[in-house]
Every structure is written in structure tokens, then in C-alpha cells.
CSV table of C-alpha atoms in Angstrom, one decimal:
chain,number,residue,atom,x,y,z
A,1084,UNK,CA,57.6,27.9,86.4
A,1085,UNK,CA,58.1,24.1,86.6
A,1086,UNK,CA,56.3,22.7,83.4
A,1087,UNK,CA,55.5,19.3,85.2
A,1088,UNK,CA,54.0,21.5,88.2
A,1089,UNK,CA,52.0,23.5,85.1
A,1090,UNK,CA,51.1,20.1,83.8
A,1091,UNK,CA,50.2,18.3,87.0
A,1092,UNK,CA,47.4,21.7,87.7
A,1093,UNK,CA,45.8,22.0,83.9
A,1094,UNK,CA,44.9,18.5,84.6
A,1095,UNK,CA,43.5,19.0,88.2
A,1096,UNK,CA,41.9,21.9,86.9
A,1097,UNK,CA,40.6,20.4,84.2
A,1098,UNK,CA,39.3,17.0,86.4
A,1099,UNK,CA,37.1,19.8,88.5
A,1100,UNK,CA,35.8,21.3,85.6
A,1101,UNK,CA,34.9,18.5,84.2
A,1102,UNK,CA,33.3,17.0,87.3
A,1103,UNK,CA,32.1,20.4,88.1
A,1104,UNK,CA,29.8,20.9,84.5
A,1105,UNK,CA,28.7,16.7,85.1
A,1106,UNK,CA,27.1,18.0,88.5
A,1107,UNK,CA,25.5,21.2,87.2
A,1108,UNK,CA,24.1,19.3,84.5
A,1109,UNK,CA,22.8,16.6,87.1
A,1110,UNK,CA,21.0,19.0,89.0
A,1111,UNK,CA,19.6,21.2,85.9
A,1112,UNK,CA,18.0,17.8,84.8
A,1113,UNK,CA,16.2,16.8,88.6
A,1114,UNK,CA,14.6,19.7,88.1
A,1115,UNK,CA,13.3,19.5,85.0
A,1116,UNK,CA,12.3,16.0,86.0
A,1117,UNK,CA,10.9,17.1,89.2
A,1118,UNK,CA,8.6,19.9,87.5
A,1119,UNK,CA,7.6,17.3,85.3
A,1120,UNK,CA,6.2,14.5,87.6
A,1121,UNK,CA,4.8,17.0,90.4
A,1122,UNK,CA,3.1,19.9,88.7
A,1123,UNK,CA,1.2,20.9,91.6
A,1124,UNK,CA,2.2,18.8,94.6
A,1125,UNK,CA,5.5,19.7,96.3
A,1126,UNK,CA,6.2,16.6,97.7
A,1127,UNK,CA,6.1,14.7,94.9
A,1128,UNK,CA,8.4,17.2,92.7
A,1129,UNK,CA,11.0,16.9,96.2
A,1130,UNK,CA,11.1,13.2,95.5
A,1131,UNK,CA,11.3,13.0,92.1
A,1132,UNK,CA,14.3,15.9,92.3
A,1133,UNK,CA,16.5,14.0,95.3
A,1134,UNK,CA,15.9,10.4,93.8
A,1135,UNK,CA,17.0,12.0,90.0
A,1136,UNK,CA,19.9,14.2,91.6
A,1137,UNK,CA,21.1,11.9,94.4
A,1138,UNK,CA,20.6,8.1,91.8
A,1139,UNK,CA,22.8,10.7,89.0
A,1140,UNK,CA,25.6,11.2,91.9
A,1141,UNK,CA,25.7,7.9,92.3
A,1142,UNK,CA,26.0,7.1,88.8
A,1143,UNK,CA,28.6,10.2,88.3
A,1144,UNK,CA,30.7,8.4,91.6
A,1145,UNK,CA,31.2,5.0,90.7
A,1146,UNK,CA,31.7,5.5,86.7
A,1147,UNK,CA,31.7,8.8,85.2
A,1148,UNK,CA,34.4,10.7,87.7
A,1149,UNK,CA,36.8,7.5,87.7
A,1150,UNK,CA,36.7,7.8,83.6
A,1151,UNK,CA,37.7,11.6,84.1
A,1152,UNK,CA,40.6,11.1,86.3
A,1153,UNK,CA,41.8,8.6,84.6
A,1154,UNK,CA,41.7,5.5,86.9
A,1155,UNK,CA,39.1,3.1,84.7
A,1156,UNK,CA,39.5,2.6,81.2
């Protein structure tokens, strides 16, 4: 096989993994921090889990997935 085609695909596969374990950690942690703040009323644990999930996406779009790839020091 090609080793720049070998390189080029450890490095996408290792961009998705990366990305991949930053998003399951996201969401493991909106949960935990939805349980926290609504113990008993649902729709306070659904907002505290989107706002902690969906404000951590944001944060994992504009600086943590650019810092993976490799296009922002």
C-alpha cells in the first residue's frame, strides 16, 4: 500500500477518534450536571443537560476540533 495514503488515514482516523472521545465526554458530563441541578424535576435536568451539552459543542467547534486537525496553533 501507498505509505502517504497509510499516512493521510491514521491521521483522519485519529482526528475522529479524537473528536469522537471530546463528544462522549461532553455528553457523559451534561448528565452528570443535569442530575445534579434537577434531582426531581425533569425539566430542569433537560435544560441543564442541552445548555451543558449543546454550550460544550460549541466550545469543542470553534477551538478544541480546529486544535485537533491542525488548522489553529
Amino acid at each position: 500500500m501507498n505509505p502517504a495514503f497509510e499516512n493521510v488515514t491514521s491521521l483522519i482516523t485519529g482526528n475522529i477518534l479524537a473528536i469522537l472521545v471530546v463528544v462522549i465526554g461532553m455528553t457523559a458530563l451534561s448528565i452528570v450536571v443535569g442530575r445534579a441541578v434537577g434531582k426531581t424535576d425533569k425539566r430542569k435536568r433537560r435544560v441543564a443537560t442541552n445548555l451543558t451539552f449543546y454550550g460544550g459543542m460549541i466550545v469543542l467547534a470553534l477551538f478544541v476540533v480546529p486544535q485537533i486537525l491542525g488548522v489553529r496553533g
